Amino acid sequence: MSTARGARARARTEITAAIKDAARRQLAAEGAAKLSLRAVARELGMVSSALYRYFPSRDDLLTALIIDAYDSLGEAAEAAHRTVADTERLERWTAVCEAVRGWALAHPHEYALIYGSPVPGYTAPETTVPSAARVGLLLIGITRDAHERAALTAPPVPADLSEEAERMRADLAPDLPPEVVAALVAAWAQLFGLVGFEVFGQFHRVVEDRAPFFRHAAVRLAHEVGLRP
């Protein structure tokens, strides 16, 4: 009996993976807004009712793809960080940022799914948050390490931002100063803005030697947070 259950579980895992692979091909060809369970079923030679046993709706399939993309990005960033874990903090920060860029250039359609235009009619559920937070938590961890060693100097926030900075600190990193958390949120947004500009072609005829430009920009973001060599 357990052998039969194991075979069914393996078959379900394989079919689920095939469905997601077909959906990713559709994302590349049509974009997330046109993702269709019926089209995925046709590509796989399945009837729609069979596919619904794996993903009851388009939104369920989108959520699975989004979590996979965030996790793949997070794994790439974490792997890059492990390779430089014994180096100084600025190098660790830059390695994480460059891993984000490298992953995005290698997976532009998945990057567009998680950091491109919102999909009409879809709202990402809370289940996507842990995966989405992986890169941000890495950057917070690097910054926290500097703060614990008294090696962090972030500029103060203006008076009209102090209340919001305190709120972000309480929500995101209660053990860090509010001015550091505000700078971290800005750096996180600017990191993905830089990557998005490159992935979506906004740097065409503006920045041609993009790798050194990106590294320079990533270092500047670290400086804004208060990290120094």
CSV table of N, CA and C in Angstrom, one decimal, residues 51-118:
chain,number,residue,atom,x,y,z
A,51,LEU,N,-6.5,19.1,-15.0
A,51,LEU,CA,-5.5,20.1,-14.5
A,51,LEU,C,-6.1,20.8,-13.2
A,52,TYR,N,-7.4,21.0,-13.2
A,52,TYR,CA,-8.0,21.7,-12.0
A,52,TYR,C,-7.8,20.9,-10.7
A,53,ARG,N,-7.5,19.6,-10.8
A,53,ARG,CA,-7.2,18.8,-9.6
A,53,ARG,C,-5.8,19.2,-9.0
A,54,TYR,N,-5.0,19.8,-9.8
A,54,TYR,CA,-3.7,20.3,-9.4
A,54,TYR,C,-3.7,21.7,-9.0
A,55,PHE,N,-4.3,22.5,-9.8
A,55,PHE,CA,-4.5,24.0,-9.6
A,55,PHE,C,-5.9,24.4,-9.8
A,56,PRO,N,-6.7,24.6,-8.8
A,56,PRO,CA,-8.1,24.9,-8.9
A,56,PRO,C,-8.4,26.1,-9.8
A,57,SER,N,-7.5,27.1,-9.9
A,57,SER,CA,-7.7,28.3,-10.6
A,57,SER,C,-6.5,28.8,-11.2
A,58,ARG,N,-6.6,29.8,-12.1
A,58,ARG,CA,-5.4,30.5,-12.6
A,58,ARG,C,-4.6,31.1,-11.5
A,59,ASP,N,-5.3,31.7,-10.5
A,59,ASP,CA,-4.6,32.4,-9.4
A,59,ASP,C,-3.8,31.4,-8.6
A,60,ASP,N,-4.3,30.2,-8.4
A,60,ASP,CA,-3.5,29.2,-7.7
A,60,ASP,C,-2.2,28.9,-8.4
A,61,LEU,N,-2.3,28.8,-9.8
A,61,LEU,CA,-1.1,28.5,-10.6
A,61,LEU,C,-0.2,29.7,-10.6
A,62,LEU,N,-0.7,30.9,-10.7
A,62,LEU,CA,0.1,32.1,-10.6
A,62,LEU,C,0.9,32.2,-9.3
A,63,THR,N,0.2,31.9,-8.2
A,63,THR,CA,0.8,31.9,-6.9
A,63,THR,C,2.0,30.9,-6.8
A,64,ALA,N,1.7,29.7,-7.3
A,64,ALA,CA,2.8,28.7,-7.3
A,64,ALA,C,4.0,29.2,-8.1
A,65,LEU,N,3.8,29.8,-9.2
A,65,LEU,CA,4.9,30.3,-10.1
A,65,LEU,C,5.6,31.4,-9.4
A,66,ILE,N,4.9,32.3,-8.7
A,66,ILE,CA,5.5,33.4,-8.0
A,66,ILE,C,6.3,33.0,-6.9
A,67,ILE,N,5.8,32.0,-6.1
A,67,ILE,CA,6.6,31.5,-5.0
A,67,ILE,C,7.9,30.8,-5.5
A,68,ASP,N,7.8,30.0,-6.6
A,68,ASP,CA,8.9,29.4,-7.2
A,68,ASP,C,10.0,30.4,-7.6
A,69,ALA,N,9.5,31.5,-8.2
A,69,ALA,CA,10.4,32.5,-8.7
A,69,ALA,C,11.1,33.2,-7.6
A,70,TYR,N,10.4,33.6,-6.6
A,70,TYR,CA,11.0,34.2,-5.4
A,70,TYR,C,12.0,33.3,-4.7
A,71,ASP,N,11.6,32.0,-4.6
A,71,ASP,CA,12.6,31.1,-4.0
A,71,ASP,C,13.8,30.9,-4.8
A,72,SER,N,13.6,30.8,-6.1
A,72,SER,CA,14.8,30.6,-7.0
A,72,SER,C,15.7,31.8,-6.9
A,73,LEU,N,15.2,33.0,-6.9
A,73,LEU,CA,16.0,34.2,-6.7
A,73,LEU,C,16.6,34.2,-5.3
A,74,GLY,N,15.9,33.9,-4.3
A,74,GLY,CA,16.4,33.9,-2.9
A,74,GLY,C,17.6,32.9,-2.8
A,75,GLU,N,17.4,31.7,-3.4
A,75,GLU,CA,18.5,30.7,-3.4
A,75,GLU,C,19.7,31.2,-4.1
A,76,ALA,N,19.6,31.9,-5.2
A,76,ALA,CA,20.7,32.4,-5.9
A,76,ALA,C,21.5,33.4,-5.0
A,77,ALA,N,20.7,34.3,-4.4
A,77,ALA,CA,21.3,35.3,-3.5
A,77,ALA,C,22.0,34.7,-2.3
A,78,GLU,N,21.3,33.7,-1.7
A,78,GLU,CA,21.9,33.1,-0.5
A,78,GLU,C,23.2,32.3,-0.9
A,79,ALA,N,23.2,31.6,-2.1
A,79,ALA,CA,24.3,30.9,-2.5
A,79,ALA,C,25.5,31.8,-2.7
A,80,ALA,N,25.3,33.0,-3.3
A,80,ALA,CA,26.3,34.0,-3.6
A,80,ALA,C,26.9,34.5,-2.2
A,81,HIS,N,26.0,34.7,-1.3
A,81,HIS,CA,26.4,35.2,0.0
A,81,HIS,C,27.3,34.2,0.7
A,82,ARG,N,26.9,32.9,0.6
A,82,ARG,CA,27.7,31.8,1.3
A,82,ARG,C,29.2,31.8,0.8
A,83,THR,N,29.3,32.1,-0.5
A,83,THR,CA,30.7,32.1,-1.1
A,83,THR,C,31.6,33.2,-0.6
A,84,VAL,N,31.0,34.2,0.0
A,84,VAL,CA,31.8,35.4,0.5
A,84,VAL,C,31.5,35.6,1.9
A,85,ALA,N,31.0,34.6,2.6
A,85,ALA,CA,30.5,34.8,4.0
A,85,ALA,C,31.6,35.3,4.9
A,86,ASP,N,32.9,34.9,4.6
A,86,ASP,CA,34.0,35.3,5.5
A,86,ASP,C,34.7,36.6,5.1
A,87,THR,N,34.1,37.3,4.1
A,87,THR,CA,34.7,38.6,3.7
A,87,THR,C,34.1,39.7,4.4
A,88,GLU,N,34.5,40.9,4.1
A,88,GLU,CA,34.0,42.1,4.8
A,88,GLU,C,32.6,42.4,4.3
A,89,ARG,N,31.8,43.2,5.1
A,89,ARG,CA,30.4,43.3,4.8
A,89,ARG,C,30.1,44.0,3.5
A,90,LEU,N,30.9,44.9,3.0
A,90,LEU,CA,30.6,45.6,1.8
A,90,LEU,C,30.7,44.6,0.6
A,91,GLU,N,31.6,43.7,0.7
A,91,GLU,CA,31.7,42.7,-0.3
A,91,GLU,C,30.6,41.7,-0.3
A,92,ARG,N,30.1,41.4,0.9
A,92,ARG,CA,28.9,40.5,1.0
A,92,ARG,C,27.7,41.2,0.4
A,93,TRP,N,27.5,42.4,0.7
A,93,TRP,CA,26.4,43.2,0.2
A,93,TRP,C,26.4,43.2,-1.3
A,94,THR,N,27.5,43.5,-1.9
A,94,THR,CA,27.7,43.6,-3.3
A,94,THR,C,27.4,42.2,-4.0
A,95,ALA,N,27.9,41.2,-3.4
A,95,ALA,CA,27.7,39.8,-3.9
A,95,ALA,C,26.2,39.5,-4.0
A,96,VAL,N,25.5,39.8,-3.0
A,96,VAL,CA,24.0,39.6,-3.0
A,96,VAL,C,23.4,40.4,-4.1
A,97,CYS,N,23.7,41.7,-4.2
A,97,CYS,CA,23.1,42.5,-5.3
A,97,CYS,C,23.5,42.0,-6.7
A,98,GLU,N,24.7,41.5,-6.9
A,98,GLU,CA,25.1,41.0,-8.2
A,98,GLU,C,24.4,39.7,-8.5
A,99,ALA,N,24.1,38.9,-7.5
A,99,ALA,CA,23.4,37.7,-7.7
A,99,ALA,C,22.0,37.9,-8.1
A,100,VAL,N,21.4,39.0,-7.5
A,100,VAL,CA,20.0,39.4,-7.9
A,100,VAL,C,20.0,39.7,-9.4
A,101,ARG,N,21.0,40.5,-9.8
A,101,ARG,CA,21.1,40.9,-11.2
A,101,ARG,C,21.3,39.7,-12.1
A,102,GLY,N,22.2,38.9,-11.7
A,102,GLY,CA,22.5,37.7,-12.6
A,102,GLY,C,21.3,36.8,-12.7
A,103,TRP,N,20.6,36.6,-11.7
A,103,TRP,CA,19.4,35.7,-11.8
A,103,TRP,C,18.3,36.4,-12.7
A,104,ALA,N,18.1,37.7,-12.5
A,104,ALA,CA,17.1,38.4,-13.3
A,104,ALA,C,17.5,38.3,-14.8
A,105,LEU,N,18.7,38.5,-15.1
A,105,LEU,CA,19.1,38.5,-16.6
A,105,LEU,C,19.0,37.1,-17.1
A,106,ALA,N,19.1,36.1,-16.3
A,106,ALA,CA,19.0,34.7,-16.7
A,106,ALA,C,17.5,34.2,-16.8
A,107,HIS,N,16.7,34.9,-16.0
A,107,HIS,CA,15.2,34.5,-15.9
A,107,HIS,C,14.4,35.8,-16.1
A,108,PRO,N,14.4,36.4,-17.2
A,108,PRO,CA,13.7,37.7,-17.4
A,108,PRO,C,12.2,37.6,-17.3
A,109,HIS,N,11.6,36.5,-17.7
A,109,HIS,CA,10.2,36.4,-17.7
A,109,HIS,C,9.7,36.1,-16.3
A,110,GLU,N,10.5,35.3,-15.5
A,110,GLU,CA,10.1,35.1,-14.1
A,110,GLU,C,10.3,36.4,-13.3
A,111,TYR,N,11.4,37.2,-13.6
A,111,TYR,CA,11.6,38.4,-13.0
A,111,TYR,C,10.4,39.4,-13.3
A,112,ALA,N,10.0,39.4,-14.5
A,112,ALA,CA,8.8,40.2,-14.9
A,112,ALA,C,7.6,39.8,-14.1
A,113,LEU,N,7.4,38.5,-13.8
A,113,LEU,CA,6.3,38.0,-13.1
A,113,LEU,C,6.3,38.6,-11.6
A,114,ILE,N,7.4,38.7,-11.0
A,114,ILE,CA,7.5,39.1,-9.6
A,114,ILE,C,7.8,40.6,-9.4
A,115,TYR,N,8.4,41.2,-10.4
A,115,TYR,CA,8.7,42.6,-10.3
A,115,TYR,C,8.3,43.5,-11.5
A,116,GLY,N,7.5,42.9,-12.3
A,116,GLY,CA,7.0,43.7,-13.4
A,116,GLY,C,5.6,44.2,-13.1
A,117,SER,N,4.8,44.5,-14.2
A,117,SER,CA,3.5,45.0,-14.0
A,117,SER,C,2.6,44.1,-13.3
A,118,PRO,N,1.7,44.6,-12.4
A,118,PRO,CA,0.8,43.7,-11.7
A,118,PRO,C,-0.2,43.0,-12.7
